[in-house]
Coordinates of C-alpha atoms in Angstrom, one line a residue:
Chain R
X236 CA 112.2 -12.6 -61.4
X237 CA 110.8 -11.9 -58.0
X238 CA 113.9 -12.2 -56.5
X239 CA 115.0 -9.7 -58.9
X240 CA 112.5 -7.3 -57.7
X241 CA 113.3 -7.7 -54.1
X242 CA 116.9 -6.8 -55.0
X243 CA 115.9 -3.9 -57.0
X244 CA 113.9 -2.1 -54.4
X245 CA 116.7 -3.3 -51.8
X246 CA 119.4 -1.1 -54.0
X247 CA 116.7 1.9 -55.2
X248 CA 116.6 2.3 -51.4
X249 CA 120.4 2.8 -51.6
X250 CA 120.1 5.4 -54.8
X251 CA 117.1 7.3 -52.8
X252 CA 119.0 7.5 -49.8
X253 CA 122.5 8.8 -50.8
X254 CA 122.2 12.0 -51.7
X255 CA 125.6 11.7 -53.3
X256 CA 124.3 9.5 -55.9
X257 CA 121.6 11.7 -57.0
X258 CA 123.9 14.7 -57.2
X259 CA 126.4 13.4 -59.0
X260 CA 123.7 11.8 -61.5
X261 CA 121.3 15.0 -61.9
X262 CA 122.9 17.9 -60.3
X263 CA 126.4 18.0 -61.5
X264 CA 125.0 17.2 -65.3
X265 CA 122.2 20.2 -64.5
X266 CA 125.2 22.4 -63.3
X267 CA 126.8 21.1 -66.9
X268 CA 123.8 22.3 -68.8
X269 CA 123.4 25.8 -67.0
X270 CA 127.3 26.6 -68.5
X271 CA 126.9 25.1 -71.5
X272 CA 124.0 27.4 -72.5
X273 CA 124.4 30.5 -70.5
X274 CA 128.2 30.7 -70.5
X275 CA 129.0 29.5 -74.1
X276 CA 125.8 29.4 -75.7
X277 CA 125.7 32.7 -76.5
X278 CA 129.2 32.3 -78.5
X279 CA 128.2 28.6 -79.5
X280 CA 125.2 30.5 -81.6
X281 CA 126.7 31.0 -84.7
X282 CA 128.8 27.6 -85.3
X283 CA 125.8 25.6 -85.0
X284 CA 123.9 27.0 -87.6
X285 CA 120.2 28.4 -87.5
X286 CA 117.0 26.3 -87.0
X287 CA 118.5 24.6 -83.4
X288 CA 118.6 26.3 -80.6
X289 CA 121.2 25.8 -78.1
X290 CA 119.6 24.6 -75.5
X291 CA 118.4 21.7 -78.0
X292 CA 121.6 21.2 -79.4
X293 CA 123.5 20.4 -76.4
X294 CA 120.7 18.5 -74.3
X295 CA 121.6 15.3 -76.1
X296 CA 125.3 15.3 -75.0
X297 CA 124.1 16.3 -71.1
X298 CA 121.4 13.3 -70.9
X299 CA 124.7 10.8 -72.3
X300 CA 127.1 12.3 -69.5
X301 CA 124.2 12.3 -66.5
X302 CA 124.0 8.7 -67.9
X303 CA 127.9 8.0 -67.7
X304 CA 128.8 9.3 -64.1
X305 CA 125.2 7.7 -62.8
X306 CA 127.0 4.3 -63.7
X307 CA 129.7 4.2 -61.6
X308 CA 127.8 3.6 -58.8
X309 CA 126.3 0.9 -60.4
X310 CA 130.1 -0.6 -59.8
X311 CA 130.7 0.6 -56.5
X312 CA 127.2 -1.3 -55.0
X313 CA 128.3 -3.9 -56.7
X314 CA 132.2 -3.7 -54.9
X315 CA 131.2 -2.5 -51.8
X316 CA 128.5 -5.9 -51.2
X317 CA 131.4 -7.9 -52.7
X318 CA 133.3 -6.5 -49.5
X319 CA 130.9 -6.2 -46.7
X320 CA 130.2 -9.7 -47.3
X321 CA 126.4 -9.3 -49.1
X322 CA 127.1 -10.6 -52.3
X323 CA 128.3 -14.0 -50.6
X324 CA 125.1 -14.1 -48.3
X325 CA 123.3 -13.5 -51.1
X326 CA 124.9 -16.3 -53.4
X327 CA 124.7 -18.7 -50.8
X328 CA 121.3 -18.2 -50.3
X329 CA 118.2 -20.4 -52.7
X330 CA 118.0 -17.5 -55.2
X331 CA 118.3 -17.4 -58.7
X332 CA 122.1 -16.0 -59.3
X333 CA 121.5 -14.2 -62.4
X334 CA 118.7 -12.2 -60.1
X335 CA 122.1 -10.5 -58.4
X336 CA 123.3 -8.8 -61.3
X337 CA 120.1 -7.7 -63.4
X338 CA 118.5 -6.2 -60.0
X339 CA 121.9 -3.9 -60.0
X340 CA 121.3 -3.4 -64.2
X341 CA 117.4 -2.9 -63.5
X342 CA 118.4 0.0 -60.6
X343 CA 120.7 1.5 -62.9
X344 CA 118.3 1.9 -65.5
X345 CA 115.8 3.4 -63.2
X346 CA 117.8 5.6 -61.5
X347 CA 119.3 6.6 -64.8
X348 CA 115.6 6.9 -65.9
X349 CA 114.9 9.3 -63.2
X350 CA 118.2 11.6 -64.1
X351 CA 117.4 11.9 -68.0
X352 CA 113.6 13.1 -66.9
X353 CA 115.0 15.8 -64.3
X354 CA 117.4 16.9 -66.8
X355 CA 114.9 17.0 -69.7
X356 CA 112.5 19.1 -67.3
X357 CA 114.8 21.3 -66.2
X358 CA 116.0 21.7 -70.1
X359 CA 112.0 22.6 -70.6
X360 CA 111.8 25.5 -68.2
X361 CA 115.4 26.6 -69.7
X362 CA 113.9 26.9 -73.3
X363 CA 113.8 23.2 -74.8
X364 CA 111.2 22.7 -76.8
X365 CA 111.0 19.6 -79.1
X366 CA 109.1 19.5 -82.9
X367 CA 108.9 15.6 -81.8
X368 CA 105.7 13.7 -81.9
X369 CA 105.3 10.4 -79.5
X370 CA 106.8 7.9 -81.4
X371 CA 110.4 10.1 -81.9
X372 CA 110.0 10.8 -78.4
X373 CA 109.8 6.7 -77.5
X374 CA 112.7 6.0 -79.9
X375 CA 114.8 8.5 -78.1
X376 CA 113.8 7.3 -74.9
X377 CA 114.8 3.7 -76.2
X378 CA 117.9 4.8 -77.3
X379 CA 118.8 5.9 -74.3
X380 CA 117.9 3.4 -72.4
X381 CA 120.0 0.9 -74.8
X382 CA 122.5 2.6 -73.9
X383 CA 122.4 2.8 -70.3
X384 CA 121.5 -1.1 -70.3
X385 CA 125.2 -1.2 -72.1
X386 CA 126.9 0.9 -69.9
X387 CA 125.5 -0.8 -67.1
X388 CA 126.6 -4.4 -68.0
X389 CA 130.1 -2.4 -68.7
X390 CA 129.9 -1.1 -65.0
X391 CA 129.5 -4.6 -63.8
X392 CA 132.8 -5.6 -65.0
X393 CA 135.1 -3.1 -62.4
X394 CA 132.2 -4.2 -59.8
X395 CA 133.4 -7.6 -59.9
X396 CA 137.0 -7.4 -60.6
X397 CA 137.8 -4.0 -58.2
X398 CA 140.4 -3.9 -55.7
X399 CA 139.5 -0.9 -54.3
X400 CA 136.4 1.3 -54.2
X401 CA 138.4 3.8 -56.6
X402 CA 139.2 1.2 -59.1
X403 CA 135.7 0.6 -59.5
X404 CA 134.5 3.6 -60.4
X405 CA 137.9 4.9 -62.4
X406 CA 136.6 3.3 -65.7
X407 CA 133.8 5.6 -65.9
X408 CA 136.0 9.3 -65.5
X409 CA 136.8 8.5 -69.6
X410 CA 133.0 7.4 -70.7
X411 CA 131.9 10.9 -68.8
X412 CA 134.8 13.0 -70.9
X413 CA 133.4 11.3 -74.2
X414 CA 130.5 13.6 -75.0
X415 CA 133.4 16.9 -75.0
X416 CA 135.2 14.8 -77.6
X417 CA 132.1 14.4 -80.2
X418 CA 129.5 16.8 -82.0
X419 CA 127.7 17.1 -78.4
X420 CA 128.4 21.0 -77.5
X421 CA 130.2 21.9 -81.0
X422 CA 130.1 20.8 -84.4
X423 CA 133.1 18.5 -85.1
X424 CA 134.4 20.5 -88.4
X425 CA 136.7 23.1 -86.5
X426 CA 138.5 20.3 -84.9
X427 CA 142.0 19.0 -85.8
X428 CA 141.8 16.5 -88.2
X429 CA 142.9 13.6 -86.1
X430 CA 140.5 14.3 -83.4
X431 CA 138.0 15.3 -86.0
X432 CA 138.3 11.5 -87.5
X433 CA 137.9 10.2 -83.8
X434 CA 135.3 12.7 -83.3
X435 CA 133.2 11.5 -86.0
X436 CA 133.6 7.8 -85.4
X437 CA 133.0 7.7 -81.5
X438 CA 129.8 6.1 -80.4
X439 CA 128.6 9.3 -78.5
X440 CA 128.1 11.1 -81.4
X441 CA 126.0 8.8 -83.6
X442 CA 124.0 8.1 -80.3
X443 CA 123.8 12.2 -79.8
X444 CA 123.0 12.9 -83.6
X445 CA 120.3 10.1 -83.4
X446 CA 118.8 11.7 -80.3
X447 CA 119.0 15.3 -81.5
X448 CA 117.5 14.4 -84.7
X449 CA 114.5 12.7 -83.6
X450 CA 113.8 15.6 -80.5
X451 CA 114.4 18.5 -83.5
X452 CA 112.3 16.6 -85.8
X453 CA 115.1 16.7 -88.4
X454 CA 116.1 13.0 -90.4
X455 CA 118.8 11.0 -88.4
X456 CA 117.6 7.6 -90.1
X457 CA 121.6 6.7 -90.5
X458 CA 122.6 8.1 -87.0
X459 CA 120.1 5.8 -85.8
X460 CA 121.1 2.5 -87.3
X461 CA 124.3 3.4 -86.3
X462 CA 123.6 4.7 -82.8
X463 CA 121.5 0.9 -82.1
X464 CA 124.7 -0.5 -83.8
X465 CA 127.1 0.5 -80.8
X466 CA 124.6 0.0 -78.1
X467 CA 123.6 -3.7 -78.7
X468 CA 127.4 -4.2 -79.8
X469 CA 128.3 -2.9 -76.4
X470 CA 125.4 -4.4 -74.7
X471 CA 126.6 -7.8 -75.6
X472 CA 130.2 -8.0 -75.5
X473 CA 129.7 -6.4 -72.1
X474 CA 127.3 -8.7 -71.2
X475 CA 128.9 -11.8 -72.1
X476 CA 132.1 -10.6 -70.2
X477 CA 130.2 -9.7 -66.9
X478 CA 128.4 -13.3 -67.5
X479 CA 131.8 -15.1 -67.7
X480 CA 133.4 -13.6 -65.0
X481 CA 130.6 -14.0 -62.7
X482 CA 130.9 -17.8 -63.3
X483 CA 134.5 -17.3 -62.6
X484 CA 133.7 -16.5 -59.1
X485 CA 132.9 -19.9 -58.1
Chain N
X15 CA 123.8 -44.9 -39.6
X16 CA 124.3 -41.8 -37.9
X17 CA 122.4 -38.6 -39.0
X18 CA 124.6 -36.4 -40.3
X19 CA 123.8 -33.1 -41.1
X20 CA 127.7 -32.0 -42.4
X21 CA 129.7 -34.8 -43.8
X22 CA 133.1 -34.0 -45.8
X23 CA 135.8 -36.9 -47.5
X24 CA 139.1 -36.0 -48.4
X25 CA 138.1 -32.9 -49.2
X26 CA 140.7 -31.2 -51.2
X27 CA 141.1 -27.3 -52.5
X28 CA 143.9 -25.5 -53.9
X29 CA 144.3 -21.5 -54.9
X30 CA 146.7 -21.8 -58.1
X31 CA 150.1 -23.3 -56.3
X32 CA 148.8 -22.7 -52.9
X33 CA 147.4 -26.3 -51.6
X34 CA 144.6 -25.3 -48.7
X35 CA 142.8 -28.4 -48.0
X36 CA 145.1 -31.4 -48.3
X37 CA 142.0 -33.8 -47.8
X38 CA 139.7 -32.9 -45.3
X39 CA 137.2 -35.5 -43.2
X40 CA 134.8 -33.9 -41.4
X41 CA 131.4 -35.1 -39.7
X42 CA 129.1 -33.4 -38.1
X43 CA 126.0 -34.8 -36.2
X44 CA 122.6 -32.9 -36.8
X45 CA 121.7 -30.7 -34.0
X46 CA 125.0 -30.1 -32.8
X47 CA 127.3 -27.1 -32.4
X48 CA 130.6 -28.2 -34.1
X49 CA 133.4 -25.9 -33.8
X50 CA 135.9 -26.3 -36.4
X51 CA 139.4 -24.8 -34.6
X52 CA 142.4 -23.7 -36.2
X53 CA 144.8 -20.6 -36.8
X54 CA 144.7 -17.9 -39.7
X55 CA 144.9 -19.4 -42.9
X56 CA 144.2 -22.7 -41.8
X57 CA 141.6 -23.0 -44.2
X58 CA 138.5 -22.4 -42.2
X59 CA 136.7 -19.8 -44.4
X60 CA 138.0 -22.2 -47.7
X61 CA 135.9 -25.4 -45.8
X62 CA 132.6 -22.9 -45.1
X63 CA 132.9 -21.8 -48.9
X64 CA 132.9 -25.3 -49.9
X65 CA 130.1 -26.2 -47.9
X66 CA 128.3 -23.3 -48.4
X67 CA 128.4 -23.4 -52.7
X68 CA 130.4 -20.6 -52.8
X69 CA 133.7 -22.2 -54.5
X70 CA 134.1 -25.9 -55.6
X71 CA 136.3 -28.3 -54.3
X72 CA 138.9 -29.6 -56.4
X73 CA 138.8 -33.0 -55.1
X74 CA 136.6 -35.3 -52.4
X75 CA 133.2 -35.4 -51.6
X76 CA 130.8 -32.6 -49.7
X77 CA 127.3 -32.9 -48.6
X78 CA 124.6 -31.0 -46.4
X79 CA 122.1 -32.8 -45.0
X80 CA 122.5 -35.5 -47.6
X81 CA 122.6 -33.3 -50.7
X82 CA 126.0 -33.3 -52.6
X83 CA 127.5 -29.6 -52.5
X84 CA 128.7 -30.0 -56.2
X85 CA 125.7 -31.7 -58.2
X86 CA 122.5 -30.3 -55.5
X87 CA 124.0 -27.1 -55.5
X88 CA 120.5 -25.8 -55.3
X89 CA 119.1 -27.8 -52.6
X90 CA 122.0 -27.5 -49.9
X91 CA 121.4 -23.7 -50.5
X92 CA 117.8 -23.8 -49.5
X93 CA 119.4 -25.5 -46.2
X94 CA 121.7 -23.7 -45.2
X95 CA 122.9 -20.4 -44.0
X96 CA 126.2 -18.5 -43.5
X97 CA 127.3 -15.7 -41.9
X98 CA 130.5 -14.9 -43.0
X99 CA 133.4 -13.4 -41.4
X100 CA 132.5 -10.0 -41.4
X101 CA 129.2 -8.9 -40.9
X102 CA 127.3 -9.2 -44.1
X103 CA 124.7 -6.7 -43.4
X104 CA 123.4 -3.7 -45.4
X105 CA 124.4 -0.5 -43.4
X106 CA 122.1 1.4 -45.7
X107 CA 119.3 -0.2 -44.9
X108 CA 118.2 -0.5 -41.1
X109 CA 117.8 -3.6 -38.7
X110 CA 114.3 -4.0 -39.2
X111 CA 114.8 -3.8 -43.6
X112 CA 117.6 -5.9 -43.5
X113 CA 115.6 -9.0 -41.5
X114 CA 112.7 -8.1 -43.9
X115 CA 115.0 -8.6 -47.1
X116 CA 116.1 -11.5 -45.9
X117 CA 112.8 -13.3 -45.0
X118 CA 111.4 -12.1 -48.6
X119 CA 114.3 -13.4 -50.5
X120 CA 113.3 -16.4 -48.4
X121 CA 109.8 -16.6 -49.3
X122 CA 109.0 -16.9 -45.6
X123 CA 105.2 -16.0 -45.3
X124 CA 104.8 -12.9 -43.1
X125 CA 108.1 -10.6 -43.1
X126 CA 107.0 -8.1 -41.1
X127 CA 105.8 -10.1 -38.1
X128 CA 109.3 -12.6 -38.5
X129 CA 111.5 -9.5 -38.3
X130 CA 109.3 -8.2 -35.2
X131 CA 110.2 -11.3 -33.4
X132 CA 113.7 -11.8 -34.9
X133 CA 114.6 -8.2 -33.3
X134 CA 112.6 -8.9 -30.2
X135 CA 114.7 -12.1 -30.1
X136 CA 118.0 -10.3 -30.6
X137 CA 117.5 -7.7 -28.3
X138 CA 117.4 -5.1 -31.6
X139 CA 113.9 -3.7 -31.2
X140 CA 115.2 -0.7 -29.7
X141 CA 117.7 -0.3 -32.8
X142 CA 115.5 -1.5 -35.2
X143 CA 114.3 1.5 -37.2
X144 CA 118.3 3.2 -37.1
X145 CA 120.3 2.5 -39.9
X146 CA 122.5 -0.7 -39.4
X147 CA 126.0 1.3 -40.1
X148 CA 125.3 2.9 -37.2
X149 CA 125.6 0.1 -35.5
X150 CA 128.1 -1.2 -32.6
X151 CA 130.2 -4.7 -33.6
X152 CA 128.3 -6.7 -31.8
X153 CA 125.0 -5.4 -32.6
X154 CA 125.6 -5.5 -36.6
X155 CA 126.7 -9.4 -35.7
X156 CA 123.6 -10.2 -33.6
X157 CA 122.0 -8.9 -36.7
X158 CA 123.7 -10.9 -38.9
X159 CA 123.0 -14.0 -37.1
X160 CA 119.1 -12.8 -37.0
X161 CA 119.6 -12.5 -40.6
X162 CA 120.5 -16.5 -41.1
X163 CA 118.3 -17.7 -38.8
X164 CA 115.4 -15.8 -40.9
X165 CA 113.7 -19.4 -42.5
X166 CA 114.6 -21.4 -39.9
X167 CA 117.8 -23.1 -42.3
X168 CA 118.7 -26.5 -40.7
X169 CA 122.3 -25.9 -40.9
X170 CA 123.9 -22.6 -40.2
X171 CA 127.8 -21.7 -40.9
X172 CA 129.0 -19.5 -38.7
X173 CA 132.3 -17.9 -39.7
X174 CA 134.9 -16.8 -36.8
X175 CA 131.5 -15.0 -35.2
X176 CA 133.1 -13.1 -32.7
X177 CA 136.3 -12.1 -34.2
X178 CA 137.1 -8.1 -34.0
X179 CA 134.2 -7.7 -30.9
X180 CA 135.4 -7.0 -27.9
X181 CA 135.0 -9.1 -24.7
X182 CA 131.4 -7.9 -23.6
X183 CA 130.0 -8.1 -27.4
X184 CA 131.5 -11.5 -27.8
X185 CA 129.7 -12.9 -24.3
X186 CA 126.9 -11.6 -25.8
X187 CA 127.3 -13.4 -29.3
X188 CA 128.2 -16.5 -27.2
X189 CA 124.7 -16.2 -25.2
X190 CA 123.0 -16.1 -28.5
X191 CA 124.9 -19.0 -29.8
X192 CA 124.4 -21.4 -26.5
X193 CA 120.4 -20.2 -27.1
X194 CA 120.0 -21.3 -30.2
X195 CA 122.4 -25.1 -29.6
X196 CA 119.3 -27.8 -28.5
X197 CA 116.7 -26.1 -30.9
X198 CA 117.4 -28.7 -33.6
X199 CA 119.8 -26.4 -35.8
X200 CA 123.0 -27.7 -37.0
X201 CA 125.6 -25.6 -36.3
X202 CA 129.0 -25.4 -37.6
X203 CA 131.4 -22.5 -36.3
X204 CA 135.0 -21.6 -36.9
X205 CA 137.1 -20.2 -34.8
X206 CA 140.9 -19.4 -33.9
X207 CA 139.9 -18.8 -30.1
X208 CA 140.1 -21.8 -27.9
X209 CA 138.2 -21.0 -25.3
X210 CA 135.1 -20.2 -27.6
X211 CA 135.3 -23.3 -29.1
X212 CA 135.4 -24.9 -25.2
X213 CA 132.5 -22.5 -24.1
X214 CA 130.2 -23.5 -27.1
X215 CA 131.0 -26.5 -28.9
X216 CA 129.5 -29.8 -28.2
X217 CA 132.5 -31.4 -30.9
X218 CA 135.6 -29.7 -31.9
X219 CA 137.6 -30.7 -34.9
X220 CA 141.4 -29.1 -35.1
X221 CA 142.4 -28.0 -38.8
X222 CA 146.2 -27.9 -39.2
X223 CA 147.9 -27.5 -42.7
X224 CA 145.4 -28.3 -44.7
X225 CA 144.0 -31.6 -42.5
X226 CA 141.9 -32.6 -39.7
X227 CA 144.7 -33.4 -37.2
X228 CA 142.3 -33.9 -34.2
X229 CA 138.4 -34.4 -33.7
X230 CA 136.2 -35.3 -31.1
X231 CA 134.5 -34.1 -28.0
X232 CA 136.8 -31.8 -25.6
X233 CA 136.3 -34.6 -23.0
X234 CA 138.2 -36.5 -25.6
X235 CA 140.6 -34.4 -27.1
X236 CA 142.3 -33.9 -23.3
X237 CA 142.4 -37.6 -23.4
X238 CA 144.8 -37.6 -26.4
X239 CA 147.2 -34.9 -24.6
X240 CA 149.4 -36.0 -20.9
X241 CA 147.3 -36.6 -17.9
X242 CA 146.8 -33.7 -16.1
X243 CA 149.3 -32.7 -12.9
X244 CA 148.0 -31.1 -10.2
X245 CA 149.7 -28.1 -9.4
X246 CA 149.1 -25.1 -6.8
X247 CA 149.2 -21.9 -8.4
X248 CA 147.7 -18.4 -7.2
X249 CA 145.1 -17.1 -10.1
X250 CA 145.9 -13.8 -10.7
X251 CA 143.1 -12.3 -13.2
X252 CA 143.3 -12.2 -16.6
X253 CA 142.8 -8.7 -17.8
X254 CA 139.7 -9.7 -19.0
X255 CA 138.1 -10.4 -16.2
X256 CA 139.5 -7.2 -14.7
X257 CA 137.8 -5.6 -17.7
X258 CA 134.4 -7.2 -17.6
X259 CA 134.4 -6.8 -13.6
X260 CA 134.6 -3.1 -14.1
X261 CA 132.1 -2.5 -16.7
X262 CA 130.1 -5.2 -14.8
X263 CA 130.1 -7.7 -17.8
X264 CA 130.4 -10.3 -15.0
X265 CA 127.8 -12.0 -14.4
X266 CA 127.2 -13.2 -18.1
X267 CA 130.4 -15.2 -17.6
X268 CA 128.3 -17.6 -15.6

């Protein structure tokens, strides 16, 4: 555990200090937001029905994609000590191996921490407001951190198996394109029907219903179940993957 | 009995087809600087992962000051260290935050004051607060080595140390190397250069397709190749020493 805290603050150094890492996790998904509502959310008004307001409606589907893109780096820390030689000082060294991989998961959840609260305050001053008492609040804050736990333990994968900085990160460009293929920015029932079947079925949009139902204060108890479903399916699959090709390394 | 600190029986590791280490025997006294000599893809980095716990043999016996590198896992770690073959430091973090790391992962007592004296040492203080991708080859390796040493391990690996410096950074590396040889560590070094392994060694072992094929003390090893003639020849300089007589890198040659 305290070797797992050393790591961690080694690698928030690392998040604090590239400023690339912190734009492609906030900015770019704040940039997102600013089009989504003041481009097409003028247009967007009347497919989504009275009683949400845009800015709430979409604000769901921006918090998943900040969440996507800040994972990649997760696998490129995780590559690039691989390469520079790190990750072998580090093994060979009297500390617990398992404290290697959760400090990376443990950054990744607080840096993704740190981009859903920047968005979410930025979403404030551009109009959010939220009918949600604490304990909504909590459970979409738990949500969301289920999921990034998932996606980080997916992220670990490419770390360990990369060739090449690229390849590392790759596996992420489809995770971030997700959210534009679910009910994030528009209601699924004007799609085709193939992609409306997809659409429908796609973990991004249980996990963005649940969300957007519990910050509107409107009943999502099936999203929900369903949205916790895929995470902790995700979490653990990925997890026991990560787990068995870490041992492979030896 | 002797003490040894590195002791290896037909030690044997093979990638899929690929047969590395066609039983390796390898001894190495505590205290001493034992250079383990041999070309690319020898199998020198394969032997240092082996006795480092980073892969597992596939046959033979390994141990680190006494502990088997197989079932003790765990102990020879908290023994040893390696520096690897490239410089395993964090170029986001600087000098002085790397040694800290290091010494905290270690449990050593006071970080701060060990990485004070561990630049001091290494002739980093100047560098310390600059970010360590900024530095020079031979800086990031003094570095490195100031990282293993962090702890005082009883046996350090040192992988091909001074591979990719240039001349003056490796005299340097060498200096820090002969400073630390009498101080009670154990160190074991690979290297493809010859003359490193003459300049710092106080054993050399040769590793040829996948076996020892010589081991012993230089002394020694010339004893095992035709007595020497003596022959007049003018020395010309190598280019080296044209190069380090220049820059004035000379007098660290001794």
């Amino acid at each position: 555990m305290k070797h797992t805290f050393i790591l961690f603050g080694r690698q928030m150094r690392h998040f604090l200090r590239s400023p690339d890492t912190i734009i492609t996790a906030t900015v770019i998904p704040v940039g997102m937001m600013l089009l989504f509502v003041y481009v097409f959310g003028g247009a967007m008004k009347t497919s989504i029905g009275a009683g949400v307001s845009y800015v709430n409606y979409q604000l769901p589907g921006i918090l998943l994609m900040a969440i996507s893109s800040g994972i990649s780096y997760t696998a490129v820390r995780l590559f690039t000590d691989i390469q520079k030689g790190m990750f072998a000082r580090l093994r060979s060294m009297s500390i617990a191996k398992a404290a290697i991989l959760w400090s990376n998961v443990l950054t990744t959840l607080v840096s993704g921490a740190i981009s859903v609260i920047v968005i979410v305050l930025v979403a404030l001053v551009m109009g959010f407001r939220s009918s949600a008492g604490l304990l909504a609040w909590l459970a979409a804050a738990g949500l969301l951190l289920l999921f990034t736990l998932a996606l980080s333990w997916l992220a670990i994968i490419p770390g360990l198996t990369a060739k090449s900085v690229e390849g590392s990160y790759t596996f992420s460009y489809p995770l971030m394109f997700l959210p534009f293929l679910s009910s994030a920015f528009v209601p699924t029932a004007t799609m085709p029907a193939a992609l409306r079947m997809f659409a429908e079925h796609q973990p991004v949009t249980s996990i963005v219903e649940a969300v957007r139902g519990l910050l509107n204060g409107q009943p999502a108890e099936r999203e929900i179940w369903i949205a916790l479903a895929w995470c902790v399916g995700l979490a653990v699959t990925a997890y026991a993957l990560a787990r068995r090709i870490y041992k492979r390394f030896s | 009995m002797p003490d040894f600190a590195i002791q290896t029986e037909n030690l044997r590791k093979s990638f899929k087809e690929n047969e590395v280490l066609k039983g390796v025997d390898l001894a190495v006294l505590r205290g001493e600087i034992f250079a383990l000599l041999g070309s690319n893809g020898a199998g020198k980095t394969t032997t240092v992962n082996i006795l480092s716990t980073l892969l597992k043999p596939n046959g033979g016996t390994a141990s680190v000051c006494g502990f088997d590198v197989v079932r003790q896992a765990g102990r020879v770690r908290g023994s040893i260290s390696l520096t690897g073959q490239f410089s395993a430091v964090d170029g986001m973090l600087t000098g002085r935050e790397n040694i800290v790391l290091i010494a905290k992962l270690r449990g050593v007592p006071h970080p701060k004051k060990t990485a004070e004296r561990s630049l001091e040492r290494f002739g980093l203080t100047q560098a310390a607060d600059c970010r360590a991708d900024t530095y020079s080859g031979g800086m990031a390796r003094r570095l490195d080595i100031a990282m293993s040493l962090v702890g005082d391990p009883a046996v350090i690996f040192l992988d091909e140390p001074t591979t990719g410096l240039d001349p003056e950074a490796r005299l340097a590396v060498w200096e820090t190397i002969k400073e630390l040889a009498g101080g009670g560590v154990t160190i074991l070094l690979t290297t493809q250069y010859l003359e490193e392994a003459e300049q710092l060694a106080d054993r050399i072992a040769i590793l040829h397709g996948g076996k020892i094929i010589a081991n012993g003390t230089l002394e020694e090893l010339k004893k095992l190749f035709p007595p020497a003639k003596i022959e007049y020849i003018e020395k010309q300089p190598t280019l080296e020493e044209v190069f380090l007589a220049i820059i004035g890198g000379e007098g660290q040659r001794q």
